[in-house]
Short mmCIF file of C-alpha atoms and ligand atoms in Angstrom, two decimals:
data_model
loop_
_atom_site.label_atom_id
_atom_site.label_comp_id
_atom_site.label_asym_id
_atom_site.label_seq_id
_atom_site.Cartn_x
_atom_site.Cartn_y
_atom_site.Cartn_z
CA MET A 1 -14.77 13.77 -24.14
CA ASN A 2 -13.61 17.22 -23.05
CA LYS A 3 -9.88 16.58 -22.76
CA ALA A 4 -7.73 18.64 -20.39
CA ARG A 5 -4.73 20.28 -22.00
CA GLU A 6 -2.48 21.32 -19.12
CA CYS A 7 1.24 20.76 -18.85
CA ILE A 8 1.70 19.16 -15.46
CA GLY A 9 4.89 18.33 -13.61
CA VAL A 10 5.15 15.35 -11.27
CA VAL A 11 8.12 15.35 -8.91
CA GLY A 12 8.94 11.99 -7.35
CA ILE A 13 8.32 9.08 -9.71
CA GLY A 14 7.75 6.38 -7.15
CA TYR A 15 4.59 4.35 -6.99
CA VAL A 16 2.15 7.23 -6.43
CA GLY A 17 4.03 9.63 -8.70
CA LEU A 18 4.19 7.29 -11.69
CA VAL A 19 0.53 6.27 -11.43
CA THR A 20 -0.51 9.92 -11.01
CA ALA A 21 1.62 11.06 -13.95
CA THR A 22 0.34 8.29 -16.20
CA CYS A 23 -3.32 8.88 -15.34
CA LEU A 24 -2.94 12.66 -15.79
CA ALA A 25 -1.51 11.91 -19.26
CA GLU A 26 -4.43 9.56 -19.92
CA LEU A 27 -6.75 12.49 -19.13
CA GLY A 28 -5.11 14.37 -22.01
CA ASN A 29 -2.44 16.41 -20.21
CA THR A 30 1.21 16.69 -21.11
CA VAL A 31 3.21 15.44 -18.13
CA VAL A 32 6.84 16.09 -17.23
CA CYS A 33 8.03 13.42 -14.79
CA MET A 34 11.00 14.23 -12.59
CA ASP A 35 12.99 12.06 -10.19
CA ILE A 36 16.49 12.37 -8.77
CA ASP A 37 17.06 8.64 -9.39
CA VAL A 38 19.12 8.70 -12.60
CA GLU A 39 18.73 4.97 -13.28
CA LYS A 40 14.95 5.06 -12.88
CA ILE A 41 14.60 7.98 -15.28
CA ALA A 42 16.94 6.27 -17.77
CA LEU A 43 14.79 3.13 -17.59
CA LEU A 44 11.55 5.10 -18.13
CA LYS A 45 13.08 6.95 -21.07
CA LYS A 46 13.84 3.57 -22.67
CA GLY A 47 10.22 2.48 -22.19
CA GLY A 48 10.85 0.41 -19.06
CA VAL A 49 8.58 0.52 -16.01
CA PRO A 50 10.29 0.35 -12.59
CA ILE A 51 7.32 -1.03 -10.61
CA TYR A 52 4.77 -3.78 -11.08
CA GLU A 53 1.21 -2.48 -11.21
CA PRO A 54 -1.47 -4.09 -13.36
CA GLY A 55 -2.18 -2.05 -16.51
CA LEU A 56 0.48 0.59 -15.82
CA ALA A 57 3.02 -0.42 -18.46
CA GLU A 58 0.26 -0.50 -21.09
CA LEU A 59 -1.09 2.91 -20.07
CA ILE A 60 2.40 4.44 -20.14
CA GLY A 61 2.89 2.93 -23.59
CA LYS A 62 -0.43 4.37 -24.76
CA ASN A 63 0.40 7.86 -23.47
CA ASN A 64 4.14 7.98 -24.04
CA GLY A 65 3.74 10.79 -26.56
CA ARG A 66 2.51 12.98 -23.71
CA MET A 67 5.01 11.91 -21.03
CA THR A 68 8.62 13.05 -20.74
CA PHE A 69 11.18 12.10 -18.08
CA THR A 70 13.91 14.19 -16.50
CA THR A 71 16.16 14.44 -13.45
CA ALA A 72 16.10 18.27 -13.49
CA LEU A 73 13.50 20.17 -11.47
CA GLU A 74 14.20 23.20 -13.72
CA ASP A 75 12.73 21.26 -16.68
CA VAL A 76 9.48 20.83 -14.75
CA LEU A 77 9.25 24.44 -13.59
CA ARG A 78 10.11 25.84 -17.02
CA GLN A 79 7.24 23.97 -18.68
CA CYS A 80 4.55 23.45 -16.05
CA GLU A 81 2.39 25.74 -13.97
CA ILE A 82 0.93 22.86 -11.95
CA VAL A 83 3.49 20.73 -10.14
CA PHE A 84 2.49 17.60 -8.21
CA ILE A 85 4.85 16.43 -5.49
CA ALA A 86 4.83 12.70 -4.80
CA VAL A 87 8.15 12.08 -3.08
CA ASP A 88 8.15 9.51 -0.30
CA THR A 89 7.91 10.32 3.40
CA PRO A 90 9.26 7.20 5.14
CA PRO A 91 8.90 6.82 8.92
CA THR A 92 11.86 7.76 11.12
CA SER A 93 12.87 5.64 14.12
CA THR A 94 10.64 7.83 16.34
CA GLY A 95 7.55 7.15 14.21
CA ASP A 96 7.52 10.66 12.73
CA ALA A 97 7.46 11.01 8.95
CA ASP A 98 10.80 11.91 7.33
CA LEU A 99 9.97 15.06 5.34
CA SER A 100 13.47 15.80 4.03
CA ARG A 101 12.59 14.91 0.44
CA VAL A 102 9.52 17.18 0.48
CA PHE A 103 11.49 20.10 1.90
CA ALA A 104 14.34 19.54 -0.57
CA VAL A 105 11.85 20.25 -3.39
CA VAL A 106 10.06 23.15 -1.69
CA SER A 107 13.27 24.91 -0.68
CA ALA A 108 14.70 24.56 -4.21
CA LEU A 109 11.77 26.43 -5.76
CA PRO A 110 12.68 30.08 -4.97
CA GLY A 111 16.02 29.87 -6.78
CA LEU A 112 14.62 28.09 -9.81
CA SER A 113 11.49 29.91 -10.96
CA SER A 114 9.75 33.23 -10.70
CA SER A 115 6.68 32.18 -12.71
CA HIS A 116 3.37 31.26 -11.09
CA HIS A 117 3.09 27.65 -9.89
CA VAL A 118 0.44 25.62 -8.12
CA LEU A 119 2.23 23.11 -5.89
CA VAL A 120 0.00 20.07 -5.43
CA MET A 121 1.04 17.80 -2.54
CA LYS A 122 0.30 14.11 -3.11
CA SER A 123 2.81 12.89 -0.51
CA THR A 124 1.21 12.12 2.84
CA LEU A 125 2.38 14.83 5.25
CA PRO A 126 1.71 15.04 8.98
CA VAL A 127 -1.33 17.18 9.62
CA GLY A 128 -0.20 20.81 9.86
CA THR A 129 2.84 20.49 7.58
CA GLY A 130 1.10 21.80 4.46
CA MET A 131 -0.07 24.87 6.34
CA LYS A 132 3.50 25.47 7.55
CA ILE A 133 4.79 25.21 3.96
CA SER A 134 2.06 27.55 2.73
CA VAL A 135 2.80 30.13 5.46
CA GLU A 136 6.55 29.82 4.88
CA LEU A 137 6.10 30.46 1.14
CA ALA A 138 4.07 33.57 1.98
CA ARG A 139 6.69 34.70 4.54
CA GLN A 140 9.41 34.43 1.90
CA GLU A 141 7.12 36.53 -0.35
CA MET A 142 6.92 33.62 -2.76
CA ASN A 143 3.56 34.91 -3.94
CA ASN A 144 4.08 33.12 -7.23
CA ILE A 145 3.50 29.75 -5.55
CA ASP A 146 0.12 28.50 -4.31
CA TYR A 147 0.00 25.40 -2.15
CA VAL A 148 -2.66 22.69 -2.50
CA SER A 149 -3.01 19.43 -0.59
CA ASN A 150 -4.52 16.68 -2.75
CA PRO A 151 -4.16 13.37 -0.88
CA GLU A 152 -4.12 10.15 -2.82
CA PHE A 153 -6.31 7.13 -2.09
CA LEU A 154 -4.70 4.65 -4.48
CA ARG A 155 -4.46 0.99 -3.57
CA GLU A 156 -1.54 -0.94 -4.94
CA GLY A 157 -2.79 -3.47 -7.43
CA SER A 158 -5.78 -1.36 -8.47
CA ALA A 159 -4.19 2.08 -8.52
CA ILE A 160 -5.18 3.05 -12.06
CA GLY A 161 -8.85 2.26 -11.46
CA ASP A 162 -8.67 4.07 -8.13
CA PHE A 163 -7.25 7.19 -9.81
CA LEU A 164 -9.68 7.28 -12.73
CA ASN A 165 -12.75 6.12 -10.74
CA PRO A 166 -12.16 7.39 -7.20
CA ASP A 167 -14.69 7.45 -4.36
CA ARG A 168 -13.83 11.11 -3.73
CA ILE A 169 -11.36 13.86 -4.58
CA ILE A 170 -10.05 15.93 -1.67
CA ILE A 171 -8.50 19.34 -2.30
CA GLY A 172 -7.18 21.52 0.52
CA SER A 173 -5.93 25.05 -0.05
CA ARG A 174 -5.93 28.62 1.29
CA GLU A 175 -6.34 29.93 -2.28
CA ALA A 176 -9.74 29.38 -3.90
CA ALA A 177 -8.34 29.92 -7.42
CA ALA A 178 -5.60 27.31 -6.93
CA SER A 179 -8.11 24.89 -5.41
CA HIS A 180 -10.49 25.31 -8.38
CA LYS A 181 -7.60 24.90 -10.83
CA VAL A 182 -6.69 21.54 -9.32
CA ALA A 183 -10.37 20.53 -9.18
CA SER A 184 -10.64 21.29 -12.91
CA LEU A 185 -7.92 18.71 -13.63
CA TYR A 186 -10.38 16.08 -12.47
CA ARG A 187 -13.41 17.42 -14.34
CA GLN A 188 -13.65 14.34 -16.56
CA ILE A 189 -13.89 12.14 -13.48
CA SER A 190 -17.22 11.49 -11.86
CA ALA A 191 -16.70 11.67 -8.08
CA PRO A 192 -17.59 14.00 -5.23
CA VAL A 193 -15.02 16.80 -4.90
CA LEU A 194 -14.46 18.23 -1.42
CA GLU A 195 -12.63 21.57 -1.45
CA THR A 196 -11.53 22.36 2.08
CA GLY A 197 -8.68 23.68 4.21
CA ILE A 198 -5.16 22.23 4.12
CA PRO A 199 -5.08 20.59 7.60
CA THR A 200 -8.53 19.09 7.03
CA ALA A 201 -7.44 17.57 3.71
CA GLU A 202 -4.35 16.12 5.38
CA MET A 203 -6.43 14.71 8.24
CA ILE A 204 -8.91 13.08 5.84
CA LYS A 205 -6.05 11.00 4.46
CA TYR A 206 -4.76 9.86 7.86
CA ALA A 207 -8.21 9.29 9.30
CA SER A 208 -9.25 7.20 6.29
CA ASN A 209 -6.21 4.91 6.46
CA ALA A 210 -6.39 4.66 10.26
CA PHE A 211 -10.09 3.78 10.09
CA LEU A 212 -9.48 1.04 7.51
CA ALA A 213 -6.61 -0.35 9.59
CA THR A 214 -8.90 -0.27 12.64
CA LYS A 215 -11.50 -2.27 10.73
CA ILE A 216 -8.87 -4.91 9.94
CA SER A 217 -7.57 -5.16 13.51
CA PHE A 218 -11.16 -5.29 14.75
CA ILE A 219 -12.12 -8.20 12.51
CA ASN A 220 -8.84 -9.93 13.38
CA GLU A 221 -9.75 -9.77 17.06
CA ILE A 222 -13.24 -11.06 16.26
CA ALA A 223 -11.52 -13.91 14.38
CA ASN A 224 -9.41 -14.74 17.42
CA VAL A 225 -12.53 -14.89 19.60
CA CYS A 226 -14.28 -17.00 16.92
CA GLU A 227 -11.47 -19.56 17.23
CA GLU A 228 -12.11 -19.83 20.95
CA ILE A 229 -15.87 -20.20 20.73
CA GLY A 230 -16.25 -22.17 17.51
CA ALA A 231 -17.71 -19.47 15.24
CA ASP A 232 -16.62 -18.71 11.68
CA VAL A 233 -15.30 -15.19 11.11
CA THR A 234 -15.87 -15.28 7.35
CA GLU A 235 -19.61 -15.79 7.98
CA VAL A 236 -19.57 -13.26 10.81
CA ALA A 237 -17.98 -10.67 8.49
CA ARG A 238 -20.52 -11.43 5.78
CA GLY A 239 -23.36 -11.05 8.23
CA MET A 240 -21.95 -7.78 9.54
CA GLY A 241 -21.24 -6.44 6.07
CA TYR A 242 -24.90 -6.57 5.00
CA ASP A 243 -25.46 -3.69 7.41
CA LYS A 244 -24.90 -0.64 5.18
CA ARG A 245 -23.59 1.32 8.15
CA ILE A 246 -20.78 -1.21 8.51
CA GLY A 247 -20.18 -2.18 4.88
CA SER A 248 -18.57 -5.38 3.67
CA HIS A 249 -15.13 -4.01 2.74
CA PHE A 250 -12.00 -4.47 4.82
CA LEU A 251 -13.49 -7.16 6.99
CA ASN A 252 -11.22 -9.97 5.78
CA ALA A 253 -9.50 -11.47 8.80
CA GLY A 254 -5.93 -12.61 8.24
CA ILE A 255 -2.38 -12.34 9.43
CA GLY A 256 -2.41 -8.57 9.64
CA PHE A 257 -2.07 -5.53 7.42
CA GLY A 258 1.20 -4.47 5.82
CA GLY A 259 2.37 -2.27 2.98
CA SER A 260 3.89 1.15 2.70
CA CYS A 261 0.79 2.97 3.92
CA PHE A 262 -1.24 1.53 6.79
CA PRO A 263 1.60 0.71 9.21
CA LYS A 264 3.31 4.05 8.48
CA ASP A 265 0.18 6.20 8.54
CA VAL A 266 -1.30 4.62 11.66
CA ALA A 267 2.01 5.11 13.51
CA ALA A 268 2.28 8.67 12.19
CA LEU A 269 -1.27 9.60 13.24
CA LYS A 270 -0.62 8.20 16.71
CA GLN A 271 2.56 10.29 16.81
CA ILE A 272 0.82 13.42 15.49
CA ALA A 273 -1.80 13.04 18.22
CA GLY A 274 0.90 12.41 20.85
CA ASN A 275 2.93 15.43 19.73
CA SER A 276 -0.19 17.56 20.19
CA GLY A 277 -0.71 16.18 23.71
CA TYR A 278 -3.46 13.67 22.88
CA HIS A 279 -3.01 9.96 23.57
CA PHE A 280 -4.78 8.09 20.75
CA GLN A 281 -5.60 4.91 22.70
CA LEU A 282 -7.49 3.13 19.95
CA LEU A 283 -4.58 3.29 17.49
CA THR A 284 -2.19 1.85 20.07
CA ALA A 285 -4.42 -1.23 20.20
CA VAL A 286 -4.77 -1.36 16.39
CA ILE A 287 -0.98 -1.54 16.04
CA GLU A 288 -0.56 -4.08 18.83
CA VAL A 289 -3.28 -6.38 17.49
CA ASN A 290 -1.61 -6.26 14.07
CA GLU A 291 1.74 -7.34 15.54
CA LEU A 292 0.19 -10.14 17.60
CA GLN A 293 -1.72 -11.44 14.61
CA LYS A 294 1.51 -12.50 12.88
CA ARG A 295 2.73 -14.30 16.01
CA ARG A 296 -0.46 -16.31 16.18
CA VAL A 297 0.49 -18.07 12.95
CA VAL A 298 3.71 -19.27 14.55
CA ASN A 299 1.66 -20.61 17.49
CA LYS A 300 -0.68 -22.41 15.11
CA LEU A 301 2.33 -24.09 13.47
CA LYS A 302 3.70 -25.11 16.88
CA LYS A 303 0.31 -26.47 17.91
CA HIS A 304 0.45 -28.97 15.04
CA LEU A 305 4.20 -29.53 14.60
CA GLY A 306 5.59 -29.08 18.10
CA SER A 307 9.02 -27.43 18.09
CA LEU A 308 9.83 -25.70 14.81
CA THR A 309 13.55 -26.41 15.07
CA ASP A 310 14.70 -28.12 11.86
CA LYS A 311 11.16 -28.12 10.47
CA THR A 312 10.70 -26.76 6.96
CA ILE A 313 7.97 -24.17 6.53
CA THR A 314 6.87 -22.89 3.12
CA LEU A 315 5.46 -19.41 2.68
CA LEU A 316 3.19 -19.02 -0.32
CA GLY A 317 3.15 -15.32 -1.17
CA LEU A 318 5.60 -12.70 0.02
CA ALA A 319 4.15 -9.42 -1.28
CA PHE A 320 2.08 -7.49 1.30
CA LYS A 321 -0.97 -8.18 -0.85
CA PRO A 322 -1.69 -9.66 -4.30
CA ASN A 323 -0.99 -7.88 -7.61
CA THR A 324 2.05 -6.03 -6.37
CA ASN A 325 5.74 -6.79 -5.92
CA ASP A 326 5.81 -4.51 -2.86
CA LEU A 327 7.30 -6.14 0.23
CA ARG A 328 7.31 -3.12 2.49
CA GLU A 329 6.06 -4.05 5.97
CA ALA A 330 4.79 -7.33 4.49
CA SER A 331 3.59 -9.88 7.05
CA SER A 332 5.79 -12.44 5.24
CA ILE A 333 8.96 -10.68 6.36
CA VAL A 334 8.01 -10.67 10.05
CA LEU A 335 6.80 -14.24 9.82
CA ALA A 336 9.94 -15.46 8.04
CA SER A 337 12.24 -13.91 10.62
CA ARG A 338 10.24 -15.38 13.52
CA LEU A 339 10.33 -18.83 11.94
CA LEU A 340 14.07 -18.58 11.29
CA GLY A 341 14.49 -17.39 14.88
CA ASP A 342 12.68 -20.56 16.02
CA GLY A 343 15.18 -22.69 14.11
CA ALA A 344 12.96 -23.54 11.13
CA TYR A 345 14.06 -23.68 7.50
CA VAL A 346 11.94 -21.30 5.45
CA LYS A 347 11.19 -21.66 1.75
CA ALA A 348 9.01 -19.25 -0.19
CA TYR A 349 7.41 -18.63 -3.54
CA ASP A 350 5.68 -15.51 -4.82
CA PRO A 351 4.42 -15.07 -8.40
CA VAL A 352 5.94 -11.58 -8.75
CA ALA A 353 7.97 -10.49 -5.71
CA ILE A 354 10.85 -13.02 -5.81
CA PRO A 355 13.42 -10.67 -7.45
CA ASP A 356 12.76 -8.03 -4.76
CA ALA A 357 12.58 -10.61 -1.98
CA ALA A 358 16.25 -11.54 -2.25
CA ARG A 359 17.10 -8.22 -0.58
CA ALA A 360 14.13 -8.03 1.80
CA VAL A 361 14.09 -11.52 3.35
CA ARG A 362 17.47 -12.98 4.21
CA GLY A 363 17.90 -16.65 5.07
CA VAL A 364 14.82 -17.75 3.12
CA LEU A 365 15.19 -20.18 0.21
CA LEU A 366 13.36 -18.48 -2.66
CA CYS A 367 11.74 -20.86 -5.15
CA ASP A 368 10.46 -20.57 -8.72
CA ASP A 369 7.07 -22.19 -8.21
CA THR A 370 4.69 -23.68 -5.67
CA LEU A 371 5.77 -27.27 -6.12
CA SER A 372 9.48 -26.67 -5.63
CA ALA A 373 8.64 -24.47 -2.63
CA VAL A 374 6.65 -27.23 -0.89
CA GLU A 375 9.23 -30.00 -1.57
CA ASP A 376 10.10 -31.71 1.77
CA SER A 377 8.10 -29.13 3.67
CA ASP A 378 6.32 -29.76 6.99
CA ALA A 379 3.75 -27.02 6.55
CA VAL A 380 2.56 -24.38 4.13
CA VAL A 381 1.47 -20.92 5.24
CA LEU A 382 -0.56 -19.03 2.66
CA VAL A 383 0.54 -15.44 3.28
CA THR A 384 -0.67 -13.58 0.17
CA GLU A 385 -3.92 -14.40 -1.62
CA TRP A 386 -2.56 -14.42 -5.18
CA GLU A 387 -5.17 -15.69 -7.63
CA GLU A 388 -2.93 -18.58 -8.72
CA PHE A 389 -3.07 -19.97 -5.16
CA ALA A 390 -6.83 -20.43 -5.52
CA ARG A 391 -5.99 -23.51 -7.62
CA LEU A 392 -3.19 -25.14 -5.64
CA PRO A 393 -2.02 -28.50 -7.04
CA LEU A 394 -3.01 -30.19 -3.77
CA ALA A 395 -2.54 -33.81 -4.88
CA GLU A 396 0.99 -33.17 -6.11
CA MET A 397 1.78 -31.07 -3.04
CA LYS A 398 0.70 -33.94 -0.82
CA LYS A 399 3.22 -36.24 -2.51
CA ARG A 400 6.06 -33.78 -2.15
CA MET A 401 5.51 -32.56 1.42
CA ARG A 402 6.86 -34.31 4.52
CA GLN A 403 3.84 -33.43 6.69
CA HIS A 404 0.49 -32.22 5.46
CA LEU A 405 -0.48 -28.99 7.19
CA ILE A 406 -1.81 -25.83 5.53
CA ILE A 407 -2.27 -22.64 7.51
CA ASP A 408 -4.42 -20.33 5.40
CA GLY A 409 -3.37 -16.88 6.59
CA ARG A 410 -5.92 -15.14 4.36
CA ASN A 411 -8.93 -17.48 4.59
CA PHE A 412 -8.54 -17.82 0.87
CA LEU A 413 -8.78 -21.58 0.35
CA ASP A 414 -11.79 -23.87 0.48
CA PRO A 415 -11.30 -25.79 3.76
CA ALA A 416 -13.36 -28.77 2.54
CA GLU A 417 -11.27 -29.13 -0.62
CA VAL A 418 -7.98 -28.87 1.28
CA LYS A 419 -9.11 -31.40 3.88
CA SER A 420 -10.42 -33.85 1.29
CA ALA A 421 -6.99 -33.72 -0.38
CA GLY A 422 -5.58 -35.12 2.86
CA PHE A 423 -4.31 -31.99 4.56
CA THR A 424 -4.88 -30.58 8.02
CA TYR A 425 -6.35 -27.12 7.40
CA GLU A 426 -6.37 -24.11 9.67
CA GLY A 427 -7.53 -20.66 8.68
CA ILE A 428 -7.86 -17.50 10.75
CA GLY A 429 -11.00 -17.47 12.88
CA ARG A 430 -12.62 -20.31 10.95
CA SER A 431 -14.24 -22.99 13.02
C1 UGA B 501 -4.06 1.67 1.29
C2 UGA B 501 -5.47 2.27 1.17
O1 UGA B 501 -6.42 1.23 0.93
C3 UGA B 501 -5.52 3.29 0.04
O2 UGA B 501 -6.80 3.90 -0.02
C4 UGA B 501 -4.46 4.36 0.30
O3 UGA B 501 -4.41 5.30 -0.76
C5 UGA B 501 -3.11 3.69 0.41
O4 UGA B 501 -3.14 2.73 1.48
C6 UGA B 501 -2.11 4.78 0.69
O5 UGA B 501 -2.18 5.42 1.75
O6 UGA B 501 -1.30 5.12 -0.21
P1 UGA B 501 -2.70 -0.26 0.03
O7 UGA B 501 -1.66 -0.08 1.10
O8 UGA B 501 -2.27 -0.31 -1.39
O9 UGA B 501 -3.80 0.94 0.12
O10 UGA B 501 -3.43 -1.64 0.30
P2 UGA B 501 -4.82 -2.16 0.88
O11 UGA B 501 -5.56 -2.84 -0.19
O12 UGA B 501 -5.53 -1.10 1.60
O13 UGA B 501 -4.32 -3.27 1.90
C7 UGA B 501 -3.48 -2.93 3.01
C8 UGA B 501 -3.21 -4.14 3.86
O14 UGA B 501 -4.39 -4.53 4.57
C9 UGA B 501 -2.77 -5.40 3.10
O15 UGA B 501 -1.71 -6.02 3.79
C10 UGA B 501 -4.00 -6.28 3.08
O16 UGA B 501 -3.67 -7.65 3.02
C11 UGA B 501 -4.61 -5.91 4.42
N1 UGA B 501 -6.06 -6.15 4.47
C12 UGA B 501 -6.90 -5.44 3.70
C13 UGA B 501 -6.57 -7.10 5.36
O17 UGA B 501 -5.82 -7.76 6.11
N2 UGA B 501 -7.93 -7.29 5.42
C14 UGA B 501 -8.78 -6.59 4.64
O18 UGA B 501 -10.00 -6.80 4.76
C15 UGA B 501 -8.26 -5.64 3.76
#
């Protein structure tokens, strides 16, 4: 294989940054990883991995000869021409993205290096921001820095595969040479490469996430109608998905989307549109449907149990989706606080996210396994479709639970099996 041999800097070693850095090392590059978080860098230097992502620790171990870790931006600029930026851009209270971390890096550059650099933006920036940065660099006569937008399309839980086998690579720049240079980093990867302008690249990222979120809210509304008319949304989705124009992905009805990306990006795109004078009606509905979807689970519980005061409800799964310990915007957090607000006791178990959950969900009794979580419980809500929940110990659960109700928030269980074990089963949009 024709291995790349660049020295590449990655600034911001969060989820996207660490996966990007590791995969760039796997492609044969030397990678200098920089983060201002002293503890995180110390952990990485010792061989630790600060996040849970399948295959990541192994890939870092395999490539550790090509990866170094630092807290000094100077170290990156001294060694690397190409510098990826992957700092986070959390939402502010107004729904805008907080860009302070991005600007902290960009504004530090002039004082630190006079060599040529290609700045590759992985962080998701509001459409138009990259162009502003590019113009500002030119205005300050920082001709040694070229700006490239290279949005990421990584899914947590399958990020390494998504990086090394992507559906597409999007590169936005005003400088053809810089654009080609970034494209060449991906030459060992077989995927369509779209070289375009900066705002277009930024919009592709937002539009993609907003479209996927729209698909989820759409199928969730279909599920809600299915419940009323006695149809089964899982079959409906399968039937729809055979149409190649629709596709079968992202048609799993459930208790709503969460995570660090969809909620933030949908809100940000709505805000970007609003700031430019356009009211994005569809996205308003997508967000609202997603909120309501979590409340419907509480109504399902009340339908079977009556008042939730002093009832014990068990949440199986806390992470916003399987194969991650990420709890950001997880449906479990909203659900837990609603249940606590209704006077219920809430117990929970997650195969990976329990250590992080102690901070994220207050008032919930966190358990070490499924059976201790369901002890004396009136109902179970399956929130995250972890593989281990596909084989629930139903007979033993039945003995330990006070009442025998399972709400399958991800349509993950076999209704016939659950019912034959003596439980009342309710999914989402399943007749
Ligand atoms: C998402 C996108 O899928 C990535 O392409 C993108 O790069 C990433 O955001 C990002 O912007 O960084 P991710 O947030 O990791 O990736 O997770 P997804 O697998 O997309 O799931 C998001 C949420 O939608 C989860 O809560 C999941 O349970 C929910 N979902 C997904 C459904 O409710 N139904 C579905 O059919 C699919």
